[in-house]
Short mmCIF file of C-alpha atoms in Angstrom, two decimals:
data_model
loop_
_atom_site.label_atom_id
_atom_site.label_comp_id
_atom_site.label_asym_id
_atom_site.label_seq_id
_atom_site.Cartn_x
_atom_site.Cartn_y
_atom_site.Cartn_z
CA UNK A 8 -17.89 -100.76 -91.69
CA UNK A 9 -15.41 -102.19 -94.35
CA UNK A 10 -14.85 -105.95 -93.61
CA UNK A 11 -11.59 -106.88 -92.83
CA UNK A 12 -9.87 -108.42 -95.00
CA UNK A 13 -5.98 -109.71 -95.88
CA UNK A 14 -2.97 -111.75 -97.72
CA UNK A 15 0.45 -111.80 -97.07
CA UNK A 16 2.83 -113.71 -99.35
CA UNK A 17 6.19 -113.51 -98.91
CA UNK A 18 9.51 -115.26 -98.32
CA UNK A 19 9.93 -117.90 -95.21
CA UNK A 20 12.71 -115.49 -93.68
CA UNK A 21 13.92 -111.76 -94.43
CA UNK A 22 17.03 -110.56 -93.03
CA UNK A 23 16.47 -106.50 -93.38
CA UNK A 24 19.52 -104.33 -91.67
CA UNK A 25 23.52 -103.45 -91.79
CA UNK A 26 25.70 -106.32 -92.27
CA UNK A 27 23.06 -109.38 -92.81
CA UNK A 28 24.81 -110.31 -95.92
CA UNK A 29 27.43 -112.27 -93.84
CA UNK A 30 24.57 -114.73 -92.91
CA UNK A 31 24.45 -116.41 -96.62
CA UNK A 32 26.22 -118.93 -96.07
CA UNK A 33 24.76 -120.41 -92.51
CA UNK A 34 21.29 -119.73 -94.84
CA UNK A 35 22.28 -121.11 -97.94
CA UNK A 36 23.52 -124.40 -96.46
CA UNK A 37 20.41 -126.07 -95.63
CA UNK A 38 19.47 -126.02 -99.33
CA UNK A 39 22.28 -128.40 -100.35
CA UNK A 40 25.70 -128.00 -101.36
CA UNK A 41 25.98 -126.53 -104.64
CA UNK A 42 24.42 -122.99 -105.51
CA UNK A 43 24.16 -121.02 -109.08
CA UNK A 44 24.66 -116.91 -108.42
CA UNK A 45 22.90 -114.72 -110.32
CA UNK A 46 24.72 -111.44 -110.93
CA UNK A 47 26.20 -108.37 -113.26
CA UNK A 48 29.55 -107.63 -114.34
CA UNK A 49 29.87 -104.54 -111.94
CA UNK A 50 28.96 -106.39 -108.52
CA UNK A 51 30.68 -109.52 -109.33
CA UNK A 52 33.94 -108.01 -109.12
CA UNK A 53 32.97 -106.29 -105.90
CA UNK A 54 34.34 -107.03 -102.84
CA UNK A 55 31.24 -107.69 -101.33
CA UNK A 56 30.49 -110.51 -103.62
CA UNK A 57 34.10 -111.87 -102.34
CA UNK A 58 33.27 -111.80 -99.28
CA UNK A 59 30.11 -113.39 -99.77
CA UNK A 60 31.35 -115.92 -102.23
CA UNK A 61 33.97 -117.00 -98.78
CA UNK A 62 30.69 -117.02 -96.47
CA UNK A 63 28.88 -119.67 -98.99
CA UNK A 64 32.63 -121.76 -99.35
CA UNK A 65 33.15 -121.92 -95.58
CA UNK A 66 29.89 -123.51 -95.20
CA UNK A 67 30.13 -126.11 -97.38
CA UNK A 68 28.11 -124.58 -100.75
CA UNK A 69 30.35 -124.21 -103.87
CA UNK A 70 29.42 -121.61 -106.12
CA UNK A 71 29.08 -120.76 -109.63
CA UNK A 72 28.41 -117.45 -110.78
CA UNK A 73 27.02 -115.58 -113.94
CA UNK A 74 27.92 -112.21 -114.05
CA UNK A 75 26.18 -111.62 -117.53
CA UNK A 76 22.72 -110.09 -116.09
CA UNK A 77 21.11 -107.75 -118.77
CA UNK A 78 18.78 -104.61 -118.14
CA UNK A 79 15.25 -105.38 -118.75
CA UNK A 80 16.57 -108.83 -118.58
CA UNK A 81 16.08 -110.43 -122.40
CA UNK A 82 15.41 -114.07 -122.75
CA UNK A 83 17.74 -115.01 -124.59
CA UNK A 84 20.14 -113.74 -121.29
CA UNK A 85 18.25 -115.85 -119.12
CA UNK A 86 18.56 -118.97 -121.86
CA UNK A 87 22.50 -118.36 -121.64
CA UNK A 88 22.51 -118.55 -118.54
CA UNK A 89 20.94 -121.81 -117.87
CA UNK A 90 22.60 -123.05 -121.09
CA UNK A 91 25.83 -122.15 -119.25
CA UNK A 92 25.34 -123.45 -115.80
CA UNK A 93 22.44 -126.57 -116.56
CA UNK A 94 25.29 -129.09 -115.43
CA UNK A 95 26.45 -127.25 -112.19
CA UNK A 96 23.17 -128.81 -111.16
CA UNK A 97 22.49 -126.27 -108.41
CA UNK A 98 20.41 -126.88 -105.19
CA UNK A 99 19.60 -123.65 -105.01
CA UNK A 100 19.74 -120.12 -107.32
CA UNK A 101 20.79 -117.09 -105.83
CA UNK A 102 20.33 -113.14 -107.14
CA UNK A 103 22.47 -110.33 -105.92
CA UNK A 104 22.05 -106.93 -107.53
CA UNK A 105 19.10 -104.94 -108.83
CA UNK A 106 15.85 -106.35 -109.80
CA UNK A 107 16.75 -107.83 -113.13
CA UNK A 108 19.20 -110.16 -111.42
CA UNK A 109 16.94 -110.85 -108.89
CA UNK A 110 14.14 -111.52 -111.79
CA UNK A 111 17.08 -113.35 -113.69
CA UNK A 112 17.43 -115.86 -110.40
CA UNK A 113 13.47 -116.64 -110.00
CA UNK A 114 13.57 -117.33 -114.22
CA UNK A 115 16.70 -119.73 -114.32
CA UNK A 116 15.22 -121.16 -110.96
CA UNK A 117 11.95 -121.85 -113.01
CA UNK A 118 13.81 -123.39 -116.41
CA UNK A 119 16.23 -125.73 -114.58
CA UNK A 120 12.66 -126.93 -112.38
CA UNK A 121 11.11 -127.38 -115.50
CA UNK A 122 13.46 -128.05 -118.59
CA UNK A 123 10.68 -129.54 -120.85
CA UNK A 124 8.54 -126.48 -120.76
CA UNK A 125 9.33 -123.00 -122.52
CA UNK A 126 8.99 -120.00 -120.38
CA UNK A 127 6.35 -118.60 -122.32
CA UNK A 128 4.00 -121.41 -121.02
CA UNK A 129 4.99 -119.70 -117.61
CA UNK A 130 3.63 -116.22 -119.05
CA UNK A 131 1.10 -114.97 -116.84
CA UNK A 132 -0.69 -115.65 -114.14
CA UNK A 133 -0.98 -118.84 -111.56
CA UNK A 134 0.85 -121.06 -115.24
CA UNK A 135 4.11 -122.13 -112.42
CA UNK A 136 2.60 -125.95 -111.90
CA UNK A 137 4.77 -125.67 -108.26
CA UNK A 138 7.67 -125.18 -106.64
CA UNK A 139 10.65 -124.23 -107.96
CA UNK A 140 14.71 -124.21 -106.82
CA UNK A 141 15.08 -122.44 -103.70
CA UNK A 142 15.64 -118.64 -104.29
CA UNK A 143 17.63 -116.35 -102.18
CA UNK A 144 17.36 -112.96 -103.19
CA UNK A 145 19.71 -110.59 -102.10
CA UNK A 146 19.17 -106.54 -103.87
CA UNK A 147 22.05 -103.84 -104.03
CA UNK A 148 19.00 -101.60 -105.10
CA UNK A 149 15.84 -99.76 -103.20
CA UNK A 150 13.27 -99.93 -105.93
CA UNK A 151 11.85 -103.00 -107.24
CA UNK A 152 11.31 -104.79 -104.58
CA UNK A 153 11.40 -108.39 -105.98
CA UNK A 154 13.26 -109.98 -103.22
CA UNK A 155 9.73 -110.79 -102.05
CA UNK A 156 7.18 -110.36 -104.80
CA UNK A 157 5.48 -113.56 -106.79
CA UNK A 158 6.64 -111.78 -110.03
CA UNK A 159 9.35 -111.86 -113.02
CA UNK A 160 9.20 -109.73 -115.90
CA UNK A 161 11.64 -110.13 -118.79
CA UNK A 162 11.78 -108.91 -122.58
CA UNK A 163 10.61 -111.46 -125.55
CA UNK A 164 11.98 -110.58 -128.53
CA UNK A 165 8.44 -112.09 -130.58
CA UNK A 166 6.70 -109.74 -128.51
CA UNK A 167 5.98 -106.15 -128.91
CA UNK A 168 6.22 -105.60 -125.02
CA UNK A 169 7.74 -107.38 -121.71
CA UNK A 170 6.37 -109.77 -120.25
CA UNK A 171 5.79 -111.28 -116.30
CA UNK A 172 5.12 -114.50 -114.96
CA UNK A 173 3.22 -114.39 -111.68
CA UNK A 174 2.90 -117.28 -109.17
CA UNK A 175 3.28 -117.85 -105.34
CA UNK A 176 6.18 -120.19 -106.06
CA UNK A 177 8.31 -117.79 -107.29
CA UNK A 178 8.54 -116.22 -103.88
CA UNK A 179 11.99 -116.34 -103.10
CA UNK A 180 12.88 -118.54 -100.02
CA UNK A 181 15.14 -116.05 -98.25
CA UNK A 182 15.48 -112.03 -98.30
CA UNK A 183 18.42 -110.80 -97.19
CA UNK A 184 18.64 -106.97 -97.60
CA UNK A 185 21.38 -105.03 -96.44
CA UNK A 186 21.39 -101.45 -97.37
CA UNK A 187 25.18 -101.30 -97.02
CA UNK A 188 24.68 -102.95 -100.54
CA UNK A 189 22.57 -99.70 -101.85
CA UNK A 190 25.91 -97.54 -100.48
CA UNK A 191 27.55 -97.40 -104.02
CA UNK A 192 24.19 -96.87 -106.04
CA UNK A 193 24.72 -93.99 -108.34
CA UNK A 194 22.42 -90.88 -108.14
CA UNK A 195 19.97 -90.94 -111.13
CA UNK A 196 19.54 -95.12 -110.21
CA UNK A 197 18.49 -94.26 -106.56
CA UNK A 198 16.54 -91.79 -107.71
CA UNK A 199 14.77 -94.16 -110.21
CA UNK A 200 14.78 -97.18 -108.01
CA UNK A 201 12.89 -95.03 -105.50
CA UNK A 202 10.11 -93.77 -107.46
CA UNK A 203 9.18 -97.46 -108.66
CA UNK A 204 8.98 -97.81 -105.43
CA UNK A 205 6.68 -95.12 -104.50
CA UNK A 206 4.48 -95.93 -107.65
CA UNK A 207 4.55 -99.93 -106.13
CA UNK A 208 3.20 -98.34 -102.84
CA UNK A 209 0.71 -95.62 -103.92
CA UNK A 210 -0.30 -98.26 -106.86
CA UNK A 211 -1.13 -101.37 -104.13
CA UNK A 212 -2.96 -98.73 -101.47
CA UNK A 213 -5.03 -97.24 -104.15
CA UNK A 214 -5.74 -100.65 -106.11
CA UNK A 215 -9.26 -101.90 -106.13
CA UNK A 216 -10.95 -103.84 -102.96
CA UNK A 217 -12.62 -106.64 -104.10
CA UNK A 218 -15.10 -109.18 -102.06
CA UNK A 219 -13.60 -110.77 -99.32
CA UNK A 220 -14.22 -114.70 -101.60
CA UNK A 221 -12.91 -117.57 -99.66
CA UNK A 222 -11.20 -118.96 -102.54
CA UNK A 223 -9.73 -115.07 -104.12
CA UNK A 224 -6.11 -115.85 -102.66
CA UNK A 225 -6.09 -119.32 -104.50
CA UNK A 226 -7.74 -117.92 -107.58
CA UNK A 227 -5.54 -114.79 -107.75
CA UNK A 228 -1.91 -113.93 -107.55
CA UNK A 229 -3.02 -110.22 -106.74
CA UNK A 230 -6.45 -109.75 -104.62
CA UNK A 231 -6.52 -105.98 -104.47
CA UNK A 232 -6.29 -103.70 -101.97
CA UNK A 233 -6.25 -105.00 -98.15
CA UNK A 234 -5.91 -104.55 -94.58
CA UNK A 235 -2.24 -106.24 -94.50
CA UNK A 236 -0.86 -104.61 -98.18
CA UNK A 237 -2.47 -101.45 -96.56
CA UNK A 238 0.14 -101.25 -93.82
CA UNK A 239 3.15 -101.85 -95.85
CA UNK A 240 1.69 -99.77 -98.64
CA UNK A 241 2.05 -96.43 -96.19
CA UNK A 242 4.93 -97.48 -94.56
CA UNK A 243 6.70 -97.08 -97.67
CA UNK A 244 4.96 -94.04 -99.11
CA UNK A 245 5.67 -92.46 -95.84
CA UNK A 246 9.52 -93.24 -96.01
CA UNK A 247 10.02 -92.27 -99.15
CA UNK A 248 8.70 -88.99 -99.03
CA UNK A 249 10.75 -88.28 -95.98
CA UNK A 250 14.33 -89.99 -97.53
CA UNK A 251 14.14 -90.56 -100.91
CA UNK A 252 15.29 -86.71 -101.98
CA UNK A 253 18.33 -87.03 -98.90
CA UNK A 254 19.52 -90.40 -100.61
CA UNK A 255 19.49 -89.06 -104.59
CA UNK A 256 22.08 -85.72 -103.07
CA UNK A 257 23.91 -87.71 -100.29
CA UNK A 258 24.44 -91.43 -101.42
CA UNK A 259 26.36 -92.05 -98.17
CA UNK A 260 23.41 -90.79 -95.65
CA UNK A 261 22.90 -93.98 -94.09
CA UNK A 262 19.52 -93.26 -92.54
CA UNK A 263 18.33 -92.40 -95.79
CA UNK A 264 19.81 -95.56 -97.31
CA UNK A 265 18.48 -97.64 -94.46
CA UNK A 266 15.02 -96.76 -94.85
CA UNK A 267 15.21 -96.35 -98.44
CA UNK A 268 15.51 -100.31 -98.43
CA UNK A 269 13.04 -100.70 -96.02
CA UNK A 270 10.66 -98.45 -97.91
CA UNK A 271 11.39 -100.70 -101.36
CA UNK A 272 10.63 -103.88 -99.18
CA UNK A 273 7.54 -102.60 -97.46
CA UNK A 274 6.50 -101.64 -101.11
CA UNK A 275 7.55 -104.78 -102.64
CA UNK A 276 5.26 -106.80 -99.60
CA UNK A 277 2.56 -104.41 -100.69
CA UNK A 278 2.39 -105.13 -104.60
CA UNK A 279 2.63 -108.63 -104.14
CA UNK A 280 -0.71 -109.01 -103.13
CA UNK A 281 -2.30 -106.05 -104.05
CA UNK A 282 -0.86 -105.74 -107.29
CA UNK A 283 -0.59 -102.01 -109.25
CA UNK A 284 -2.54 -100.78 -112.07
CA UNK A 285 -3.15 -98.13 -114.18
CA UNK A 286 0.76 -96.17 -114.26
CA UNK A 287 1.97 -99.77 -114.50
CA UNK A 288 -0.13 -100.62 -117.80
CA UNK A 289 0.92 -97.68 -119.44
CA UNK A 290 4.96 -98.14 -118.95
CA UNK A 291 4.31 -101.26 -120.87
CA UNK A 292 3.89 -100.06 -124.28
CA UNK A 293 5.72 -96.85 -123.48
CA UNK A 294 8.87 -98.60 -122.40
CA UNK A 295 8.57 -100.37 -125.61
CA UNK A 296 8.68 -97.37 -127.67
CA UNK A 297 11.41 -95.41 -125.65
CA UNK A 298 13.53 -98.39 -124.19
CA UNK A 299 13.53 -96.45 -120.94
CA UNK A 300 13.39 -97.60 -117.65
CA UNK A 301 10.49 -99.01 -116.42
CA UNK A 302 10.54 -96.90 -112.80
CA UNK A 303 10.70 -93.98 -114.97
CA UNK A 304 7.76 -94.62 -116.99
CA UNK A 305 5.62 -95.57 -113.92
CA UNK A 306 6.84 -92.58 -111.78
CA UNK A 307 6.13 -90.25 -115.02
CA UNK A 308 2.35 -91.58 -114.90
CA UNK A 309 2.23 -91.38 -110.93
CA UNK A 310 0.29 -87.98 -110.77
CA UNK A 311 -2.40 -88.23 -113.71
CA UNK A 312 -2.97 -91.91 -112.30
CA UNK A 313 -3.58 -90.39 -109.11
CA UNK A 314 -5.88 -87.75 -109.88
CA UNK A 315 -7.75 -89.63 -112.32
CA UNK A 316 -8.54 -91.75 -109.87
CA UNK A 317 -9.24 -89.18 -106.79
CA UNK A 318 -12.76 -89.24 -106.75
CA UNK A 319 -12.63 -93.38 -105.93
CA UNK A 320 -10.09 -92.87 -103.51
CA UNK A 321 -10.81 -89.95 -101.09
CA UNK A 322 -10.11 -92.18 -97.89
CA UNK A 323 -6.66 -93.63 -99.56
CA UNK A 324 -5.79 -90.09 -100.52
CA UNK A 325 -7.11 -88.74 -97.27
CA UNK A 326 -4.50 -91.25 -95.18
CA UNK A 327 -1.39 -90.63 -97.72
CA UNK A 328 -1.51 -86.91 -96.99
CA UNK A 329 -1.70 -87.59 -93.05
CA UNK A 330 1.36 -89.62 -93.28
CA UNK A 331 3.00 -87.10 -95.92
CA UNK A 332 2.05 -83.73 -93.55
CA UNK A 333 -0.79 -82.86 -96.14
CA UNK A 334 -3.89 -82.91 -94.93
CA UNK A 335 -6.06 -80.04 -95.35
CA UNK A 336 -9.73 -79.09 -94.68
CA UNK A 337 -11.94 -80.51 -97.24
CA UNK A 338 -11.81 -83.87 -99.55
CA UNK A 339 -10.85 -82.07 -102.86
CA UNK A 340 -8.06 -79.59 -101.40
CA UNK A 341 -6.57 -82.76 -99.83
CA UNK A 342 -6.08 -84.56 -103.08
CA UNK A 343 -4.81 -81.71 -104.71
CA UNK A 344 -1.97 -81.35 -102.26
CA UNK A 345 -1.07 -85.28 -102.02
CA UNK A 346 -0.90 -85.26 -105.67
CA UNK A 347 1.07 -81.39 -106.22
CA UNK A 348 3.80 -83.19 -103.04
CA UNK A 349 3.53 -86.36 -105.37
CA UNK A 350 4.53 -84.34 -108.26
CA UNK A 351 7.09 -82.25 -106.66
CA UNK A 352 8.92 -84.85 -104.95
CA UNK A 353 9.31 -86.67 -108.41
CA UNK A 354 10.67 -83.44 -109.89
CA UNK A 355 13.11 -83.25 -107.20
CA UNK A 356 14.68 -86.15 -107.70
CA UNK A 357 14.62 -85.60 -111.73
CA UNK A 358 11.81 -88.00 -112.38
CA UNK A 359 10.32 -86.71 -116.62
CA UNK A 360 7.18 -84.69 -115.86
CA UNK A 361 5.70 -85.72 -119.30
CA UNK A 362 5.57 -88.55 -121.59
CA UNK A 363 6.89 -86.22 -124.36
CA UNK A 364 9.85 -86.18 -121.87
CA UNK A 365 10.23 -89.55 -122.03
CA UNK A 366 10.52 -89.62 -125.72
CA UNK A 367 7.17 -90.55 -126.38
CA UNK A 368 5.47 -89.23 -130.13
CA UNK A 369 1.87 -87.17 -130.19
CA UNK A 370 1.27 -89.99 -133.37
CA UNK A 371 2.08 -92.92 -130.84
CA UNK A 372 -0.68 -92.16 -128.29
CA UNK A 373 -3.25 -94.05 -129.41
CA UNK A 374 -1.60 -97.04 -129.75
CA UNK A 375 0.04 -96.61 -126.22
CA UNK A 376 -4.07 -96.36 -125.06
CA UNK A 377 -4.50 -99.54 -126.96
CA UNK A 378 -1.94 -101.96 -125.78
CA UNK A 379 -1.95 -100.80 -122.14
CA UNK A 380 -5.73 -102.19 -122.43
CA UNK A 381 -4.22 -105.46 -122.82
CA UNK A 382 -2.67 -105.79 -119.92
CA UNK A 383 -5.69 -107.13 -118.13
CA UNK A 384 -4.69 -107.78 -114.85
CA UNK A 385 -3.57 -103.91 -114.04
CA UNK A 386 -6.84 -102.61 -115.82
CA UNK A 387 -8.94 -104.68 -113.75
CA UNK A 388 -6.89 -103.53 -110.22
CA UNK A 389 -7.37 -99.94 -111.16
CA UNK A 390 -10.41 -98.46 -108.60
CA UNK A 391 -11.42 -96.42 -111.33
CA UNK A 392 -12.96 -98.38 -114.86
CA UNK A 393 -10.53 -97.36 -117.37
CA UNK A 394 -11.66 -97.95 -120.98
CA UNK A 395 -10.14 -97.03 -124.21
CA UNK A 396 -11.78 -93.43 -123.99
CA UNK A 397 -10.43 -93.19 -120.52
CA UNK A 398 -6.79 -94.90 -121.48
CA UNK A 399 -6.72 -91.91 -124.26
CA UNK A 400 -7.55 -88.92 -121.82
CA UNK A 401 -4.43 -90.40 -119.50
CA UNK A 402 -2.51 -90.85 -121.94
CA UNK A 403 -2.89 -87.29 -123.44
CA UNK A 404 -3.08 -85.54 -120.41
CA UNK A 405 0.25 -86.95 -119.60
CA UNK A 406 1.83 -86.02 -122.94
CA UNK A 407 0.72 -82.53 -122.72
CA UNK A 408 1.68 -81.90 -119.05
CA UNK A 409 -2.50 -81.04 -118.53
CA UNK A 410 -3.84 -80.97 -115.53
CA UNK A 411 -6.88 -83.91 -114.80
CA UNK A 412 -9.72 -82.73 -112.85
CA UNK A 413 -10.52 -84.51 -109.52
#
């Protein structure tokens, strides 16, 4: 008998349904009296963000806001924005929008806490010496899930790829997620934000279980697999096989909005103790060669993850296809359908079967095998050992569209 075993991490409160946006302002207040927004250009001229901005005034909290949120989030964005907004002196930093403003709120949190210190002494794991400004994180997306993960990622120019800072105390303080905010998200996004999702959730249920230590929740931000990430982990996967293809063709569906969000925050509660691995070490260097998104890369390395890693995880793959409607009579014909459903649910939604689709060279392959081994912390959560001659048959496989063997 497996001994049960589990972390959860996450923020103090989460608001999760239609129309808990209008709480920010009776939330922000406690925090003090002056608040720093983290947004883009498109949702700050919103009329939600009005409307929210009037919430936050009529309880006392001015606001100012930076609408100048990059994708992937460079740092020398997140340096203009403290730059810009150091003397506001904010009580509190909050992100609306998709997970690079809500990553942009946890960094400028972190650099006003800590103006002394560069952020790459942050870089890594458990580096955050404590707490930081309160965060309230508030996403217009279903994907990322970073309104309650311990995790930033942003792009250093004097590195080859991004980079993430992981600690408990970037946690935001508050979730509030409202999928009337997804309402407006444009077809290819949804379709991206929900297959980083589904790679966050298949990732964190099929990540490796590790001894039950005493001390493995203060020694690591991400503990593996366990009985609490477990739950979330299907709740998600299940969701999202169900409503992610209804809310790519029909934005407005609200069901499929609704659970879309809750299937990016179950997913979201899952990685951030968990963690992900393999698909997730990959996108590094390939996102760094292409410049594409990262839910794409992930979602593109989703299946040949998954099947190299079938034979370690018969049980995980055994309870994904009960909740997906594809279980079948022996061990090896159940994997085979989880991961064909996988697949085809991925190509519905226009997800790049290959890594040649994403752009990627036949030349660049090796190095791609190379760097992903770097990234430590997703090699080690992988249940199966991956070393370079493993990293090389994923990464070919994937290139060439071939099939792995389970």
């Amino acid at each position: 008998m497996t001994q049960l075993f589990g972390v959860q991490r996450a923020p103090g409160t989460v608001l999760f349904g239609e129309g808990q946006r209008h709480a920010i302002g009776a939330l922000a207040s406690p925090f003090g009296k002056r608040a720093l927004i983290c947004t883009d250009t498109r949702f700050a001229a919103s009329p939600d963000m009005q409307e929210m901005l009037a919430h936050l005034r009529a309880s006392g909290v001015a606001t100012e806001v930076f609408d100048g949120t990059q994708a992937e989030l460079p740092l020398d964005n997140i340096h203009a924005c403290v730059e810009r907004h150091r003397a506001h002196l904010p009580d509190m930093v909050i992100g609306i929008g998709g997970g690079s403003c809500l990553d942009m709120a946890k960094l400028v949190s972190l650099a006003l806490t800590y103006p002394n210190l560069s952020l790459d002494a942050f870089y890594g794991e458990l580096k955050v010496p404590g707490p930081i400004l309160p965060v309230i994180a508030i996403p217009t997306t279903s994907g990322t899930g970073s309104e309650v993960t311990p995790v930033a990622v942003l792009a250093d120019s004097a590195r080859d790829m991004k980079v993430g800072i992981s600690s408990p105390f970037l946690i935001p303080r508050i979730a509030i997620c409202d999928p009337e905010l997804t309402l407006t998200c444009p077809p290819g996004l949804t379709a991206v934000s929900g297959a980083d999702a589904l790679t966050h959730a298949v990732e964190s249920f099929m990540a490796v279980r590790r001894p039950a230590a005493s001390d493995i929740a203060l020694t690591r931000v991400f503990v593996g697999k366990n009985c609490l990430s477990d739950t979330h982990a299907l709740a998600a996967i299940e969701a999202i096989f169900r409503y992610l293809p209804t809310a790519v063709a029909d934005g407005q569906n609200w069901e499929a909005r609704s659970m879309m969000m809750f299937a990016s925050l179950s997913a979201g509660l899952a990685f951030s103790t968990a963690g992900t691995a393999a698909a997730h070490a990959i996108q590094y260097p390939v996102g760094a060669l292409t410049h594409t998104a990262h839910g794409l890369g992930v979602a593109t390395m989703l299946p040949y993850v998954m099947a190299f890693n079938a034979r370690h995880c018969a049980q995980e793959l055994a309870r994904i296809a009960h909740v997906t409607g594809c279980a079948r009579d022996d061990e090896q014909a159940t994997a085979r359908c989880v991961i064909d459903k996988t697949r085809a649910l991925l190509t519905t939604i226009g997800i790049p079967a290959t890594l040649a689709d994403l752009g990627v060279q036949e030349d660049q392959l090796a190095w791609i095998a190379k760097q992903s081994l770097l990234s430590t912390r997703l090699i080690d959560n992988n249940p199966r050992k991956l070393d370079p001659d493993a990293l090389q048959t994923l990464v070919v496989a994937a290139f060439r569209g071939e099939a792995i063997a389970i």
